[in-house]
Amino acid sequence: MDLKFRCPTRVFLGQGCIERYASEMAVLGSKALIVIGASSAKRSGALQDMVSALKKLGIDYLIFDRVEQNPSIKTVYEGGEQAREWQADFIIGIGGGSPLDAAKAIAVLAVNRVEAEELMAKKWGNRPLPVVAVPTTAGTGSEVTPYAILTVDWAETKMSIAADSLFPVVAFLDGSYTLNLPGELTANTAVDALTHSIEGYINRRADRLSDLLALESIGILGRLLRKTNPSVLTLQEREELLYASMLAGIVIAQTATGVIHALGYPLTYFKNLPHGLANGVITRASLEFMAQSDKKRVQNVVNVMGCADLAEVGELLNSVLTPVDFKLTSEEVEKFITKTLQAKNIANCPCQPTREDIRKILVESNLA
Ligand code: NAP
Ligand code: ZN
C-alpha cells in the first residue's frame, strides 16, 4: 500500500463551535484581520459569533469586507496592505470559498512584499500568517485545503496557489451559518463539493484513504441533492452538507482536482458562471469521458450517488442546477479547450484528455 495524507487543520464542527473552542485562537496573537464578503458573514451570524469570541479573548480586530466572488489579485493586495498596516498577527476568513481563499492570499501578502507573478508562483520568503477559516457555504472545503484560488487576468482564467503553509490552522464549521443559503447557492456549492470528491476519486493521486473520504461524501451529497428544494434542508442536513463538503476538501488536499475544474475555470472566467454551476453542467459528460479509462470507478460513483446510470446522474444535476442558456462560439470552444489543457490539474487525470475529448464534453453538455 502507498499512502500520503495531510490535514494539519484543527477542525471543530458543531453548533456553537466558535464559542466552545474560541480558546484555540488565543495562541495566534493579539490582533486579527477579519476577511469577509459584502454581507453574508454578517447575515449568517458568523461574524457576530467571531467578534464576541475575540472580545472575550481580548483580541483586537479589524474587518476587511471587500472580497468579491472569485476574488481578484487587486482585492487580495488591498487586504494584504491592510493586514500589514494593522500589524495583524493572524487572519480570519469568514464566508464562502471566496473570502476564505482571499484570507489565505492576504496572509501571504501581509508578510511578503512581492509582485503578483511571484505571489502566484509561490516565490515568497516569509511564512504566511496563520489563517482561521469559518465557512458559510457548504461546498469549497477551502477550510481544509492548501489552495487559494484567484482570478488571474493575465492568464485569462482562475489559478490556484498551493502551499502547505496555506492550510488554515483552525476551522470552525457551524451548520447554522448555512441555514439561510438560498436554494440556488446551496445547490451550486453542494455540486462543487460533489465534483471535488468525484475528481479526487478518479485521480492519479487517489489512495485508499482519500477513496474512503470521497465515497462517504459522494453518498451524503447524492442523498441530499435529491431533496427537491435544497433551501428547505433541516439544520441537521445542513450540518451533513458541511461535513461532506469538508471531507471533499480533505480529498482534494491530497489529490487536487481534475478535468471538471480545469474546464470549469474558463466557464467562470469568460461566461461568469458560478464555480459550482460551471462544474456541475459538465459533470455528466466528464464522467462519460472518465469511464473510457476507469469504468469501474465511474460506476461506483453512480451507485454511491444512488443512481442507476450516468443518465440519472445527469438528470439529478439538471434538476438542482439553474439551466445554462448559452452556446459557445467555435472560437470560444477552441480557447476553452486550450485553457483547459493548460491547467495544471489536468495532470491528475488518470487518462489525459485530448482536444477532441474536451470538445466532446462541451458538446455533450449542450454548451457547444
Ligand atoms: P462565494 O464566491 O464565496 O460566495 C458566493 C455568494 O454566496 C456570495 O454572494 C456570498 O455573499 C454568498 N453567501 C456566502 N455565504 C452565504 C450564506 N450563508 N447565506 C447567503 N449567502 C451566502 O461562493 P463559494 O461557492 O463558497 O466559493 C467559490 C470560490 O471558492 C471560487 O472562487 C472557487 O474557485 C473557490 N474554491 C476554492 C477551493 C479551495 O480549495 N480553496 C475549492 C473550491 C472552490 P457575500 O459576498 O456577501 O459573502
Ligand atoms: Zn471547486
Coordinates of C-alpha atoms and ligand atoms in Angstrom, one line a residue:
M1 CA 0.0 0.0 0.0
D2 CA 1.1 3.5 -0.7
L3 CA -0.4 6.3 1.3
K4 CA 0.2 10.0 1.7
F5 CA -2.0 12.1 4.0
R6 CA -2.1 15.6 5.4
C7 CA -4.7 17.5 7.2
P8 CA -2.9 19.9 9.5
T9 CA -6.1 22.0 10.2
R10 CA -7.8 21.6 13.6
V11 CA -11.4 21.1 12.7
F12 CA -14.3 21.9 15.0
L13 CA -17.8 21.1 13.6
G14 CA -21.0 21.6 15.5
Q15 CA -23.4 24.3 16.7
G16 CA -21.8 27.0 18.7
C17 CA -18.3 25.7 17.9
I18 CA -16.7 29.2 17.7
E19 CA -17.8 30.0 21.2
R20 CA -16.9 26.5 22.5
Y21 CA -13.4 26.4 21.0
A22 CA -12.5 30.0 20.8
S23 CA -9.5 29.4 23.1
E24 CA -7.8 27.8 20.0
M25 CA -7.3 31.4 18.8
A26 CA -5.7 32.6 21.9
V27 CA -2.2 31.4 20.9
L28 CA -2.4 33.1 17.5
G29 CA -1.7 36.6 18.7
S30 CA -3.5 39.7 19.9
K31 CA -4.6 41.3 16.5
A32 CA -6.7 39.7 13.8
L33 CA -7.8 40.9 10.4
I34 CA -11.2 39.5 9.6
V35 CA -11.7 39.0 5.9
I36 CA -15.3 38.8 4.6
G37 CA -17.5 39.4 1.5
A38 CA -20.2 42.0 1.2
S39 CA -22.9 40.8 3.6
S40 CA -23.3 37.1 4.2
A41 CA -20.7 36.9 7.1
K42 CA -22.9 39.4 8.9
R43 CA -26.3 38.0 7.9
S44 CA -25.3 34.4 8.7
G45 CA -24.4 35.3 12.3
A46 CA -20.9 34.0 11.9
L47 CA -19.3 37.5 12.2
Q48 CA -21.1 38.3 15.4
D49 CA -20.1 35.0 17.0
M50 CA -16.5 35.6 16.0
V51 CA -16.4 39.2 17.2
S52 CA -17.9 38.2 20.6
A53 CA -15.3 35.4 20.9
L54 CA -12.4 37.7 20.1
K55 CA -13.7 40.3 22.6
K56 CA -13.8 37.7 25.3
L57 CA -10.2 36.7 24.4
G58 CA -9.0 40.3 24.4
I59 CA -8.0 40.0 20.7
D60 CA -8.3 43.3 18.7
Y61 CA -9.8 43.0 15.2
L62 CA -10.2 45.0 12.0
I63 CA -12.7 44.0 9.3
F64 CA -11.8 43.9 5.6
D65 CA -15.1 43.5 3.8
R66 CA -14.3 43.9 0.2
V67 CA -14.0 40.4 -1.1
E68 CA -16.0 39.7 -4.2
Q69 CA -16.9 36.4 -5.7
N70 CA -13.9 34.7 -7.5
P71 CA -11.5 37.1 -5.7
S72 CA -9.2 39.2 -7.8
I73 CA -5.5 39.9 -7.3
K74 CA -6.3 43.5 -6.7
T75 CA -8.5 42.7 -3.8
V76 CA -6.0 40.5 -2.0
Y77 CA -3.3 43.1 -2.4
E78 CA -5.7 45.7 -0.7
G79 CA -6.3 43.2 2.1
G80 CA -2.6 42.4 2.4
E81 CA -1.9 46.2 2.7
Q82 CA -4.5 46.5 5.5
A83 CA -3.1 43.5 7.3
R84 CA 0.4 44.9 7.2
E85 CA -0.6 48.4 8.3
W86 CA -2.7 46.9 11.1
Q87 CA 0.1 44.6 12.0
A88 CA -2.2 41.7 12.2
D89 CA -0.9 38.5 13.9
F90 CA -3.4 36.3 12.1
I91 CA -6.2 36.4 9.5
I92 CA -9.7 35.1 10.0
G93 CA -11.7 34.3 6.8
I94 CA -15.5 34.1 7.1
G95 CA -17.7 33.3 4.2
G96 CA -17.8 31.2 1.1
G97 CA -14.8 30.0 -0.7
S98 CA -14.0 33.5 -2.0
P99 CA -13.4 35.1 1.4
L100 CA -11.6 32.0 2.7
D101 CA -9.2 31.9 -0.3
A102 CA -8.7 35.7 -0.2
A103 CA -7.8 35.3 3.5
K104 CA -5.1 32.8 2.6
A105 CA -3.6 35.1 -0.1
I106 CA -3.8 38.1 2.3
A107 CA -2.0 36.0 4.9
V108 CA 0.9 35.7 2.4
L109 CA 0.9 39.3 1.4
A110 CA 0.7 40.6 5.0
V111 CA 4.3 39.5 5.5
N112 CA 5.7 39.4 1.9
R113 CA 6.2 42.4 -0.4
V114 CA 6.0 40.5 -3.7
E115 CA 4.7 41.1 -7.2
A116 CA 1.5 39.3 -8.3
E117 CA 3.6 36.9 -10.5
E118 CA 5.7 36.0 -7.5
L119 CA 2.6 35.5 -5.4
M120 CA 1.1 33.1 -7.9
A121 CA 4.5 31.3 -8.3
K122 CA 4.9 30.9 -4.6
K123 CA 8.0 33.0 -4.6
W124 CA 7.7 34.4 -1.2
G125 CA 10.2 34.1 1.6
N126 CA 8.2 34.6 4.9
R127 CA 5.8 32.1 6.2
P128 CA 2.2 33.4 5.8
L129 CA 0.3 34.5 8.9
P130 CA -1.9 31.8 10.4
V131 CA -5.4 31.6 9.0
V132 CA -8.6 30.7 10.8
A133 CA -11.5 29.7 8.5
V134 CA -15.2 29.8 9.0
P135 CA -17.2 28.6 6.0
T136 CA -20.7 30.0 5.4
T137 CA -21.3 27.9 2.3
A138 CA -21.0 24.1 2.1
G139 CA -19.1 23.4 -1.0
T140 CA -15.5 24.5 -1.4
G141 CA -13.8 22.8 1.5
S142 CA -11.3 25.7 1.4
E143 CA -11.2 25.5 5.3
V144 CA -9.2 22.3 5.0
T145 CA -7.2 22.8 1.8
P146 CA -3.8 24.3 1.0
Y147 CA -5.3 26.2 -2.0
A148 CA -6.1 29.8 -2.6
I149 CA -7.9 30.3 -6.0
L150 CA -7.7 33.7 -7.5
T151 CA -8.9 35.3 -10.8
V152 CA -5.8 36.0 -12.8
D153 CA -6.4 38.4 -15.7
W154 CA -3.0 38.0 -17.4
A155 CA -3.8 34.3 -17.7
E156 CA -7.5 34.9 -18.5
T157 CA -8.6 32.2 -16.1
K158 CA -8.6 31.2 -12.4
M159 CA -5.4 29.8 -10.9
S160 CA -4.6 28.3 -7.6
I161 CA -1.7 28.9 -5.2
A162 CA -1.0 25.6 -3.5
A163 CA 1.2 25.6 -0.4
D164 CA 1.2 23.6 2.9
S165 CA 1.6 26.9 4.7
L166 CA -1.8 27.9 3.4
F167 CA -3.8 25.2 5.3
P168 CA -5.9 27.1 7.8
V169 CA -4.7 26.3 11.3
V170 CA -8.2 26.2 12.7
A171 CA -11.6 25.7 11.0
F172 CA -14.9 26.3 12.7
L173 CA -17.8 24.6 10.9
D174 CA -21.3 25.6 12.2
G175 CA -24.2 24.4 10.1
S176 CA -26.4 27.2 11.4
Y177 CA -24.4 29.7 9.3
T178 CA -25.6 28.0 6.1
L179 CA -29.3 27.8 7.1
N180 CA -30.3 30.8 5.1
L181 CA -28.3 29.9 2.0
P182 CA -30.8 30.3 -0.9
G183 CA -31.7 27.1 -2.9
E184 CA -29.5 28.1 -5.9
L185 CA -26.4 28.7 -3.8
T186 CA -27.0 25.6 -1.8
A187 CA -27.2 23.5 -5.0
N188 CA -24.2 25.1 -6.7
T189 CA -22.0 24.7 -3.7
A190 CA -23.1 21.2 -2.9
V191 CA -22.4 20.3 -6.5
D192 CA -18.9 21.9 -6.2
A193 CA -18.2 19.6 -3.3
L194 CA -19.5 16.6 -5.3
T195 CA -17.1 17.3 -8.1
H196 CA -14.2 17.6 -5.6
S197 CA -14.9 14.1 -4.4
I198 CA -15.5 12.7 -7.9
E199 CA -12.3 14.3 -9.3
G200 CA -10.4 13.1 -6.2
Y201 CA -11.8 9.6 -6.5
I202 CA -11.0 9.3 -10.2
N203 CA -7.5 10.7 -9.9
R204 CA -3.9 9.5 -10.4
R205 CA -3.1 10.6 -6.8
A206 CA -6.1 8.8 -5.2
D207 CA -5.3 6.3 -2.5
R208 CA -7.2 4.1 -0.1
L209 CA -7.8 6.8 2.5
S210 CA -8.8 9.5 0.0
D211 CA -11.2 7.0 -1.7
L212 CA -12.9 6.3 1.7
L213 CA -13.5 10.0 2.3
A214 CA -14.5 10.7 -1.3
L215 CA -17.1 7.9 -1.3
E216 CA -18.5 8.9 2.1
S217 CA -19.0 12.4 0.8
I218 CA -20.4 11.4 -2.6
G219 CA -23.0 9.3 -0.7
I220 CA -24.1 12.1 1.5
L221 CA -24.2 14.7 -1.3
G222 CA -26.1 12.3 -3.7
R223 CA -28.8 11.8 -1.0
L224 CA -29.1 15.5 -0.1
L225 CA -29.2 16.7 -3.7
R226 CA -32.3 14.5 -4.1
K227 CA -34.2 16.8 -1.9
T228 CA -36.5 18.6 -4.4
N229 CA -35.9 22.0 -2.8
P230 CA -32.5 22.3 -1.3
S231 CA -33.4 25.5 0.5
V232 CA -35.7 23.5 2.9
L233 CA -32.9 21.4 4.3
T234 CA -33.0 21.0 8.1
L235 CA -30.2 22.1 10.4
Q236 CA -29.0 18.5 10.7
E237 CA -29.0 18.2 6.9
R238 CA -27.1 21.5 6.6
E239 CA -24.6 20.1 9.0
E240 CA -24.2 17.0 7.0
L241 CA -23.7 19.0 3.8
L242 CA -20.9 21.0 5.6
Y243 CA -19.4 17.7 6.8
A244 CA -19.5 16.2 3.3
S245 CA -18.0 19.4 1.8
M246 CA -15.2 19.3 4.4
L247 CA -14.5 15.6 3.5
A248 CA -14.3 16.6 -0.2
G249 CA -11.9 19.3 0.7
I250 CA -9.7 16.9 2.6
V251 CA -9.8 14.7 -0.5
I252 CA -8.6 17.4 -2.9
A253 CA -6.0 18.5 -0.4
Q254 CA -4.4 15.0 -1.2
T255 CA -5.3 14.6 -4.9
A256 CA -6.1 18.1 -6.3
T257 CA -8.9 18.4 -8.8
G258 CA -9.0 17.2 -12.5
V259 CA -10.7 17.8 -15.8
I260 CA -14.0 19.2 -14.4
H261 CA -12.4 22.1 -12.5
A262 CA -9.9 22.7 -15.4
L263 CA -12.8 23.2 -17.8
G264 CA -15.0 24.9 -15.2
Y265 CA -12.5 27.8 -14.7
P266 CA -12.8 29.3 -18.2
L267 CA -16.6 28.9 -17.9
T268 CA -16.4 31.1 -14.9
Y269 CA -13.8 33.5 -16.2
F270 CA -15.4 34.1 -19.6
K271 CA -19.1 33.3 -19.1
N272 CA -19.4 34.3 -15.4
L273 CA -20.9 31.0 -14.3
P274 CA -20.7 30.5 -10.5
H275 CA -18.0 28.0 -9.7
G276 CA -20.2 25.1 -8.6
L277 CA -22.6 25.6 -11.5
A278 CA -19.7 25.7 -14.0
N279 CA -18.5 22.4 -12.7
G280 CA -22.0 20.8 -12.5
V281 CA -23.0 21.5 -16.1
I282 CA -20.1 19.5 -17.4
T283 CA -20.1 16.7 -14.8
R284 CA -22.1 14.0 -16.5
A285 CA -20.2 14.4 -19.8
S286 CA -16.9 14.4 -17.9
L287 CA -17.9 11.2 -16.2
E288 CA -18.6 9.7 -19.6
F289 CA -15.0 10.7 -20.6
M290 CA -13.6 9.3 -17.3
A291 CA -15.5 6.0 -17.9
Q292 CA -13.3 5.4 -21.0
S293 CA -10.4 4.8 -18.7
D294 CA -12.0 3.6 -15.5
K295 CA -15.5 2.3 -15.9
K296 CA -15.5 0.6 -12.5
R297 CA -14.8 3.8 -10.6
V298 CA -17.3 5.8 -12.6
Q299 CA -19.9 3.1 -11.9
N300 CA -19.0 3.2 -8.2
V301 CA -19.7 7.0 -8.2
V302 CA -23.1 6.4 -9.9
N303 CA -24.0 3.7 -7.4
V304 CA -22.9 5.6 -4.3
M305 CA -24.9 8.6 -5.5
G306 CA -27.9 6.3 -5.5
C307 CA -28.4 6.5 -9.3
A308 CA -29.0 3.7 -11.8
D309 CA -26.7 5.1 -14.5
L310 CA -24.9 8.2 -15.8
A311 CA -28.1 9.5 -17.4
E312 CA -29.7 9.5 -14.0
V313 CA -26.8 11.4 -12.5
G314 CA -27.2 14.0 -15.3
E315 CA -31.0 14.2 -14.6
L316 CA -30.3 14.7 -10.9
L317 CA -27.8 17.5 -11.6
N318 CA -30.1 19.2 -14.1
S319 CA -32.9 19.1 -11.6
V320 CA -31.0 21.1 -9.0
L321 CA -28.9 23.4 -11.1
T322 CA -30.1 26.5 -12.9
P323 CA -30.2 25.8 -16.7
V324 CA -27.4 27.4 -18.7
D325 CA -28.8 29.1 -21.8
F326 CA -25.9 30.0 -23.9
K327 CA -23.9 28.2 -26.6
L328 CA -20.2 28.9 -27.1
T329 CA -19.0 30.1 -30.4
S330 CA -16.5 27.9 -32.2
E331 CA -13.7 30.5 -31.3
E332 CA -14.7 30.2 -27.6
V333 CA -14.7 26.4 -27.8
E334 CA -11.1 26.4 -29.1
K335 CA -10.0 28.9 -26.5
F336 CA -11.6 27.0 -23.7
I337 CA -10.0 23.7 -24.8
T338 CA -6.6 25.4 -24.8
K339 CA -7.2 26.9 -21.4
T340 CA -8.3 23.5 -20.0
L341 CA -5.4 21.6 -21.3
Q342 CA -3.0 24.3 -19.9
A343 CA -4.4 23.9 -16.4
K344 CA -2.1 22.1 -14.0
N345 CA -4.9 19.9 -12.6
I346 CA -5.2 18.1 -15.9
A347 CA -2.0 16.2 -15.0
N348 CA -4.1 14.4 -12.2
C349 CA -6.5 12.8 -14.7
P350 CA -5.9 9.1 -15.0
C351 CA -6.3 9.4 -18.7
Q352 CA -5.0 12.6 -20.3
P353 CA -7.8 14.2 -22.4
T354 CA -7.2 15.3 -25.9
R355 CA -8.6 18.4 -27.6
E356 CA -11.3 16.2 -29.0
D357 CA -12.2 14.8 -25.6
I358 CA -12.8 18.3 -24.2
R359 CA -14.7 19.3 -27.3
K360 CA -17.0 16.3 -26.8
I361 CA -17.6 17.2 -23.1
L362 CA -18.7 20.7 -24.2
V363 CA -20.9 19.3 -27.0
E364 CA -22.5 16.7 -24.7
S365 CA -23.1 19.3 -22.0
N366 CA -25.1 21.3 -24.6
L367 CA -22.6 24.2 -24.4
A368 CA -21.3 23.9 -28.0
Ligands
NAP1 P1 -18.5 32.6 -2.8 O1 -18.0 33.1 -4.1 O2 -17.7 32.7 -1.6 O3 -19.9 33.3 -2.5 C1 -21.0 33.3 -3.4 C2 -22.1 34.1 -2.9 O4 -22.7 33.4 -1.7 C3 -21.8 35.5 -2.4 O5 -22.7 36.3 -2.9 C4 -21.9 35.4 -0.9 O6 -22.2 36.6 -0.3 C5 -23.0 34.3 -0.7 N1 -23.0 33.7 0.5 C6 -22.0 33.1 1.2 N2 -22.4 32.5 2.4 C7 -23.8 32.8 2.4 C8 -24.8 32.4 3.3 N3 -24.6 31.7 4.4 N4 -26.1 32.9 3.1 C9 -26.4 33.6 1.9 N5 -25.4 33.9 1.0 C10 -24.1 33.5 1.3 O7 -19.0 31.1 -3.1 P2 -18.4 29.7 -2.9 O8 -19.0 28.8 -3.9 O9 -18.4 29.2 -1.5 O10 -16.8 29.9 -3.3 C11 -16.4 29.8 -4.6 C12 -15.0 30.2 -4.6 O11 -14.2 29.2 -3.9 C13 -14.4 30.2 -6.1 O12 -13.5 31.3 -6.2 C14 -13.7 28.9 -6.2 O13 -12.7 28.9 -7.2 C15 -13.2 28.7 -4.8 N6 -12.8 27.4 -4.4 C16 -11.8 27.2 -3.6 C17 -11.4 25.9 -3.2 C18 -10.2 25.7 -2.3 O14 -9.8 24.6 -2.0 N7 -9.6 26.8 -1.9 C19 -12.1 24.8 -3.6 C20 -13.2 25.0 -4.4 C21 -13.6 26.3 -4.8 P3 -21.1 37.6 0.3 O15 -20.4 38.2 -0.9 O16 -22.0 38.6 1.0 O17 -20.2 36.9 1.2
ZN2 ZN -14.4 23.6 -6.6

